[in-house]
Coordinates of C-alpha atoms (C1' of nucleotides) in Angstrom, one line a residue:
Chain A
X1 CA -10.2 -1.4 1.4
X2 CA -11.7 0.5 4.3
X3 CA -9.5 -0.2 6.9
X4 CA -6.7 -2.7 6.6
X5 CA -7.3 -4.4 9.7
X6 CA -4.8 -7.9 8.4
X7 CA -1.5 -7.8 9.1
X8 CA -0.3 -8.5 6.2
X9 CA -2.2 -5.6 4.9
X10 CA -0.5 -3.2 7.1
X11 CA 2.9 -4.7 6.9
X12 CA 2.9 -4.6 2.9
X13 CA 1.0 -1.0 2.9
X14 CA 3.8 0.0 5.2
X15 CA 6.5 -1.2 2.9
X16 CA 4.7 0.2 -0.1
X17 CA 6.1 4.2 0.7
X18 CA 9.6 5.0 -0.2
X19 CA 9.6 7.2 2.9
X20 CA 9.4 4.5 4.8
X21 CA 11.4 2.0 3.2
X22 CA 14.0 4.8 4.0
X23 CA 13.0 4.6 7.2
X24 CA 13.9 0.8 7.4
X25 CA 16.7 1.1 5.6
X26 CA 18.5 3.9 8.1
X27 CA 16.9 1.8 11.2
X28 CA 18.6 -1.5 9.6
X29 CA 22.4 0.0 10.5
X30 CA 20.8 1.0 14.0
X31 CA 18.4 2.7 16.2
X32 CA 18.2 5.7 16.0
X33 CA 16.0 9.0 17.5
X34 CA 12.8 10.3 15.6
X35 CA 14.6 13.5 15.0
X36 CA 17.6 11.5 13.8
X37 CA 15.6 9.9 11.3
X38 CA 13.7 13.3 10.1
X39 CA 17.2 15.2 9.2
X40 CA 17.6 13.7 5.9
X41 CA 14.0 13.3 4.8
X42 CA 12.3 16.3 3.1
X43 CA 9.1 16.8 4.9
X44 CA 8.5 18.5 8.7
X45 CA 9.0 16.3 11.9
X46 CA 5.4 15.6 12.3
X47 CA 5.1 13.6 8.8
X48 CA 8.0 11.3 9.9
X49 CA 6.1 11.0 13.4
X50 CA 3.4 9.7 11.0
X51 CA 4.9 8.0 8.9
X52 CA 6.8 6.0 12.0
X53 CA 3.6 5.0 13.5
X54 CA 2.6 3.7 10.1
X55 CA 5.5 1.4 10.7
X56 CA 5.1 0.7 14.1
X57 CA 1.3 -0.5 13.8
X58 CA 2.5 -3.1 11.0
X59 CA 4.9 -4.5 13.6
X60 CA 7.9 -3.2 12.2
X61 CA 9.2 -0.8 14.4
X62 CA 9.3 -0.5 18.0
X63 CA 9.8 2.5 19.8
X64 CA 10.8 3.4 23.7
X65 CA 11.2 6.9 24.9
X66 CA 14.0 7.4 27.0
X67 CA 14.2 10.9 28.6
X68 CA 12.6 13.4 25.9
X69 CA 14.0 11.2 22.6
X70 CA 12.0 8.0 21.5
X71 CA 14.6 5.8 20.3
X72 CA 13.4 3.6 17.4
X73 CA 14.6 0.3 15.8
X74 CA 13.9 -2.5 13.8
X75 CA 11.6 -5.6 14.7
X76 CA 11.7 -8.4 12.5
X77 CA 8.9 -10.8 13.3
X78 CA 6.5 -8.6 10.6
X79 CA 9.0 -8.4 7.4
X80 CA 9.4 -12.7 8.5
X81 CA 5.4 -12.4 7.5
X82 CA 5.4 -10.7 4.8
X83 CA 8.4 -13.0 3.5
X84 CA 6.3 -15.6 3.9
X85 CA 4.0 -14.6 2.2
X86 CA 6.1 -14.0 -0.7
X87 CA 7.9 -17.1 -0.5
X88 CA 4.5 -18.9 -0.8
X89 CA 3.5 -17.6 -3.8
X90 CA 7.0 -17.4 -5.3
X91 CA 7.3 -21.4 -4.8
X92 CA 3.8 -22.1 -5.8
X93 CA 4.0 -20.7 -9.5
X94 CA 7.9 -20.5 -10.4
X95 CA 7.3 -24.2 -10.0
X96 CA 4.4 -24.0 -11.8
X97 CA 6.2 -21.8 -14.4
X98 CA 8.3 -24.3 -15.2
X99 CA 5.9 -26.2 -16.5
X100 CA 6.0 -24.9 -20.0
X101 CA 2.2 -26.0 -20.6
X102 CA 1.3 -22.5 -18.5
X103 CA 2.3 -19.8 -21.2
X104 CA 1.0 -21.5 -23.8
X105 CA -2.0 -22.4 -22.3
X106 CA -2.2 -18.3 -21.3
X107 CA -1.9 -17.5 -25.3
X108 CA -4.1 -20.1 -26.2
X109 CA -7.4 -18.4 -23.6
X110 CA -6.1 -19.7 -20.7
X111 CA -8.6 -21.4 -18.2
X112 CA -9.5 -24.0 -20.7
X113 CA -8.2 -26.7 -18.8
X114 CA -5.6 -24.9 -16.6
X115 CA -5.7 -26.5 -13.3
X116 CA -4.4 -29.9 -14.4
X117 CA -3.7 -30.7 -11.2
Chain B
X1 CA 3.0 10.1 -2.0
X2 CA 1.7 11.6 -4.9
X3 CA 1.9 8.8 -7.2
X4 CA 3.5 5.9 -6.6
X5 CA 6.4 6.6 -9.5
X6 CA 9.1 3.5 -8.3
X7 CA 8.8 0.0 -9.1
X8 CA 8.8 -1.2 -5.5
X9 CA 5.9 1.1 -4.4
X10 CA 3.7 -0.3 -6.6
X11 CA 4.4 -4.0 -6.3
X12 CA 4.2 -3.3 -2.5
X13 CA 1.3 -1.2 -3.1
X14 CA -0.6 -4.2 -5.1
X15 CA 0.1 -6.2 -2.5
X16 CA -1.1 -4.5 0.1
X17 CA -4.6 -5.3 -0.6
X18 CA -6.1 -8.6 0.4
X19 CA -8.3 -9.3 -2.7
X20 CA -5.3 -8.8 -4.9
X21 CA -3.2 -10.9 -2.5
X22 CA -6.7 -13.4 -3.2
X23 CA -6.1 -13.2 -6.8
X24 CA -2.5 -13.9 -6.9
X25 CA -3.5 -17.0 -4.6
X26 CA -6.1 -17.8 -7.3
X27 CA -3.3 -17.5 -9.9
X28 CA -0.6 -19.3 -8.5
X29 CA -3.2 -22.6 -9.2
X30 CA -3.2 -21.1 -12.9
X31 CA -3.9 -19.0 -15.4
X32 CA -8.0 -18.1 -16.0
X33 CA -10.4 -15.1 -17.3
X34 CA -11.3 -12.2 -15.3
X35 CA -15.1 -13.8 -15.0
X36 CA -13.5 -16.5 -13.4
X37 CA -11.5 -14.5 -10.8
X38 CA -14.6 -12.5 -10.3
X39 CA -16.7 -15.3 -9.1
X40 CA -15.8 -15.9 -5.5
X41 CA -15.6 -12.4 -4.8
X42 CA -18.0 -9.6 -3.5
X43 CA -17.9 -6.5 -5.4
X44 CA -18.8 -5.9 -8.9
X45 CA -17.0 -7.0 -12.3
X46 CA -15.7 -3.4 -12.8
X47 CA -14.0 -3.4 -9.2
X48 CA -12.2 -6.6 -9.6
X49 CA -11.1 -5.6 -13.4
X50 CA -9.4 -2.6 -11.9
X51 CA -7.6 -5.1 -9.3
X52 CA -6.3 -6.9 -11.9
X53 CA -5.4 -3.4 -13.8
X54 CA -3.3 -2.9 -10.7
X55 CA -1.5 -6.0 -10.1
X56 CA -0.7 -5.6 -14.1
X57 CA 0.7 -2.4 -13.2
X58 CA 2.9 -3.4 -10.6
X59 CA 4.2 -6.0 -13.3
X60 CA 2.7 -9.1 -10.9
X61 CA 0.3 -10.1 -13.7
X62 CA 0.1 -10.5 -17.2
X63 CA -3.1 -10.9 -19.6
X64 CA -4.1 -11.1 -23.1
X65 CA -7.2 -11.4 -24.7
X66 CA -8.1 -13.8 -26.7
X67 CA -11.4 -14.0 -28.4
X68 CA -13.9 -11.9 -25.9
X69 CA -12.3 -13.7 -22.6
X70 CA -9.1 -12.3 -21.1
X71 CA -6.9 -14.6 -19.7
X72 CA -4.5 -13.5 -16.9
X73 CA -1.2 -15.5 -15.6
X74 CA 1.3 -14.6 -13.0
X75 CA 4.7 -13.3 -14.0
X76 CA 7.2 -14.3 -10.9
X77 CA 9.7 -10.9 -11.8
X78 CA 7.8 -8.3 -9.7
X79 CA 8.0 -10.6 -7.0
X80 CA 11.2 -11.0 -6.7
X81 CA 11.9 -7.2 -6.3
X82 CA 9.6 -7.3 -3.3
X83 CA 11.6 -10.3 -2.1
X84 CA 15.1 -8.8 -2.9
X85 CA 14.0 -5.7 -1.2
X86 CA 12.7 -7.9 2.2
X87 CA 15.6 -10.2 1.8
X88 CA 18.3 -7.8 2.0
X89 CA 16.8 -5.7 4.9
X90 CA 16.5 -8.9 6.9
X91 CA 20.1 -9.4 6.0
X92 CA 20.9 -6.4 7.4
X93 CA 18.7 -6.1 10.4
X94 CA 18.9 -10.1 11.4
X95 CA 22.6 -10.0 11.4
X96 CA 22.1 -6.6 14.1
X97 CA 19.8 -8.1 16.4
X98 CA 22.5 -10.8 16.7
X99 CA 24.8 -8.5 18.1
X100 CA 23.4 -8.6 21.5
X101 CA 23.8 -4.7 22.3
X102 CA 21.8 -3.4 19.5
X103 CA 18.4 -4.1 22.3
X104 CA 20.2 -2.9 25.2
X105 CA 21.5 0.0 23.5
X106 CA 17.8 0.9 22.5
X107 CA 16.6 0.6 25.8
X108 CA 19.1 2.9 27.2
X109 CA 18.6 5.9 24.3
X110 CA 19.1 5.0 21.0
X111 CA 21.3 6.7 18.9
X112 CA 24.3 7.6 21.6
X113 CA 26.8 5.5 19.5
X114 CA 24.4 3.3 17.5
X115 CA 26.6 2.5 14.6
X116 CA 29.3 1.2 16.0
X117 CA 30.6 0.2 12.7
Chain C
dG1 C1' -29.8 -11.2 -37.1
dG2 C1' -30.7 -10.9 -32.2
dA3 C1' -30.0 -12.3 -27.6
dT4 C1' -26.3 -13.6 -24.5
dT5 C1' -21.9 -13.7 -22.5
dG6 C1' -17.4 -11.5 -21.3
dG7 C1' -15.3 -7.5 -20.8
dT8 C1' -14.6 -2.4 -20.8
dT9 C1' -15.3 2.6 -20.0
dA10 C1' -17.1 6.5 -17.5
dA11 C1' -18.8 9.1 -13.9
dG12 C1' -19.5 9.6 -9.1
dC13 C1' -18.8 9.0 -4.2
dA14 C1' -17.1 8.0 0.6
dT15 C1' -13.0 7.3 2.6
dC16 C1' -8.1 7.1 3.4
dT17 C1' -3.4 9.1 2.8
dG18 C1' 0.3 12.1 3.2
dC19 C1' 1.5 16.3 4.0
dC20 C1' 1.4 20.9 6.2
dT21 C1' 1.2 24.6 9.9
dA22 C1' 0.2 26.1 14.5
dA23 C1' 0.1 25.2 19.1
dC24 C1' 1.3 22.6 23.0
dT25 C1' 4.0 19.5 26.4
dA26 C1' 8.1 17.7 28.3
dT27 C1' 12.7 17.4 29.1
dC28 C1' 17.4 19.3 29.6
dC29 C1' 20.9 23.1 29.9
dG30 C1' 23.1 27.0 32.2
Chain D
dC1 C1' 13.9 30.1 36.5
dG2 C1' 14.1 30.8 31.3
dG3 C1' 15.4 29.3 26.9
dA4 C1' 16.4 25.7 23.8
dT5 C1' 15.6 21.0 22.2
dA6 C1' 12.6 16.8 21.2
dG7 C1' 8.4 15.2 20.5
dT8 C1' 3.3 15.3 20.2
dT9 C1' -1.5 16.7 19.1
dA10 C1' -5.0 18.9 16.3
dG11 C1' -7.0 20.6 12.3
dG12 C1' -7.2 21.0 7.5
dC13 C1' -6.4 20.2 2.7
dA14 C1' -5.3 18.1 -2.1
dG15 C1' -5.1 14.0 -4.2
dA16 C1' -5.4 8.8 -4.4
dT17 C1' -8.2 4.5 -3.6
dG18 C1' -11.9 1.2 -3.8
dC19 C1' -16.1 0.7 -4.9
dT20 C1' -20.7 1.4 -7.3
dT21 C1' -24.1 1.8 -11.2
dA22 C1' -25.1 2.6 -16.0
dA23 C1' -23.9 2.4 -20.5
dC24 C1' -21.4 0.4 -24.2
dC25 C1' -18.6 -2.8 -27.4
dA26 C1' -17.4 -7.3 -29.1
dA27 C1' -17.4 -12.2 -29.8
dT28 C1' -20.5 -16.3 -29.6
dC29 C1' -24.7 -18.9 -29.8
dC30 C1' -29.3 -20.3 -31.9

DNA sequence: GGATTGGTTAAGCATCTGCCTAACTATCCG
DNA sequence: CGGATAGTTAGGCAGATGCTTAACCAATCC
């Protein structure tokens, strides 16, 4: 992609850097200051700054500055998207799953009739 | 990153792009050949083979061949990682923003006792 | 067997990512 | 005021990504 100008694009691009699932994870017992969340992460202030921005374009941070510290802390509404998502496609085919016809139908080349319904 | 070593990162990773979000969609109504997924979309067969190379990857899809057509099918364990991963952060998180000072507490400076437990 | 259909490999290219360092601004402390 | 602290901006670089075209292999089909 050139730019990943959905939503869910940036919210799941977001999610897909350990740093930043760090990041979430140490926001998700509370907020905290940028340079709060740099001290235990291996890379210079700047990155983090970076990498925070990342987060807070997909929705799922929200920042304030208060004096000379921005505070940061969680914001739900994007992960509720991204779940959704998830959910979706987790309802569609585990039900589909169990309809044993689907594996065998994968060994046996698959498209041959596979949309029975 | 580097390369994206953990599980997570490349499940998160596959799913951050919206023609492999596309082809899961397409797979969730069952199992087909790569011609088929190729159809409706507009790049080259090549581009859309290494899609599917990626969401195989990231353990979202299998595929086997059979005679010259390759079938591909869904497998639902990848996704629940993702979802575990989203699931417990909104635990976490959700239950927070319940406790009403959480907001207030990042309007006012963040981390000044943000733990409180 | 030769053309077709379905897939695969290889090479190349523009762009994006994640990181760094250096330099700069904006508070706050004494 | 002068120094320390917290953050921000800018520029640059190595490596990853998403795509393309061209060439190639392998089952079918006639």
């Amino acid at each position: 992609m050139l730019n990943q100008s959905e939503p869910l694009d940036r919210v799941f691009h977001a999610l897909a850097d350990p740093t930043r699932r760090a990041l979430l994870e140490r926001l998700s017992l509370g907020s905290t200051s940028v340079s709060e969340l740099a001290r235990p992460l291996p890379m210079s202030l700047p990155a983090v700054l970076q990498h925070i921005q990342v987060l807070e374009t997909a929705g799922l941070v929200r920042s304030a500055k208060v004096g000379r510290t921005r505070s940061c802390a969680l914001q739900a509404e994007a992960l509720r998207q991204a779940d959704g998502w998830i959910q979706a496609r987790r309802r569609e085919w585990e039900a589909r799953l169990d309809r044993l016809g689907d594996y065998l139908e994968t060994l046996n080349g698959g498209n041959s009739d596979g949309q029975s319904e």
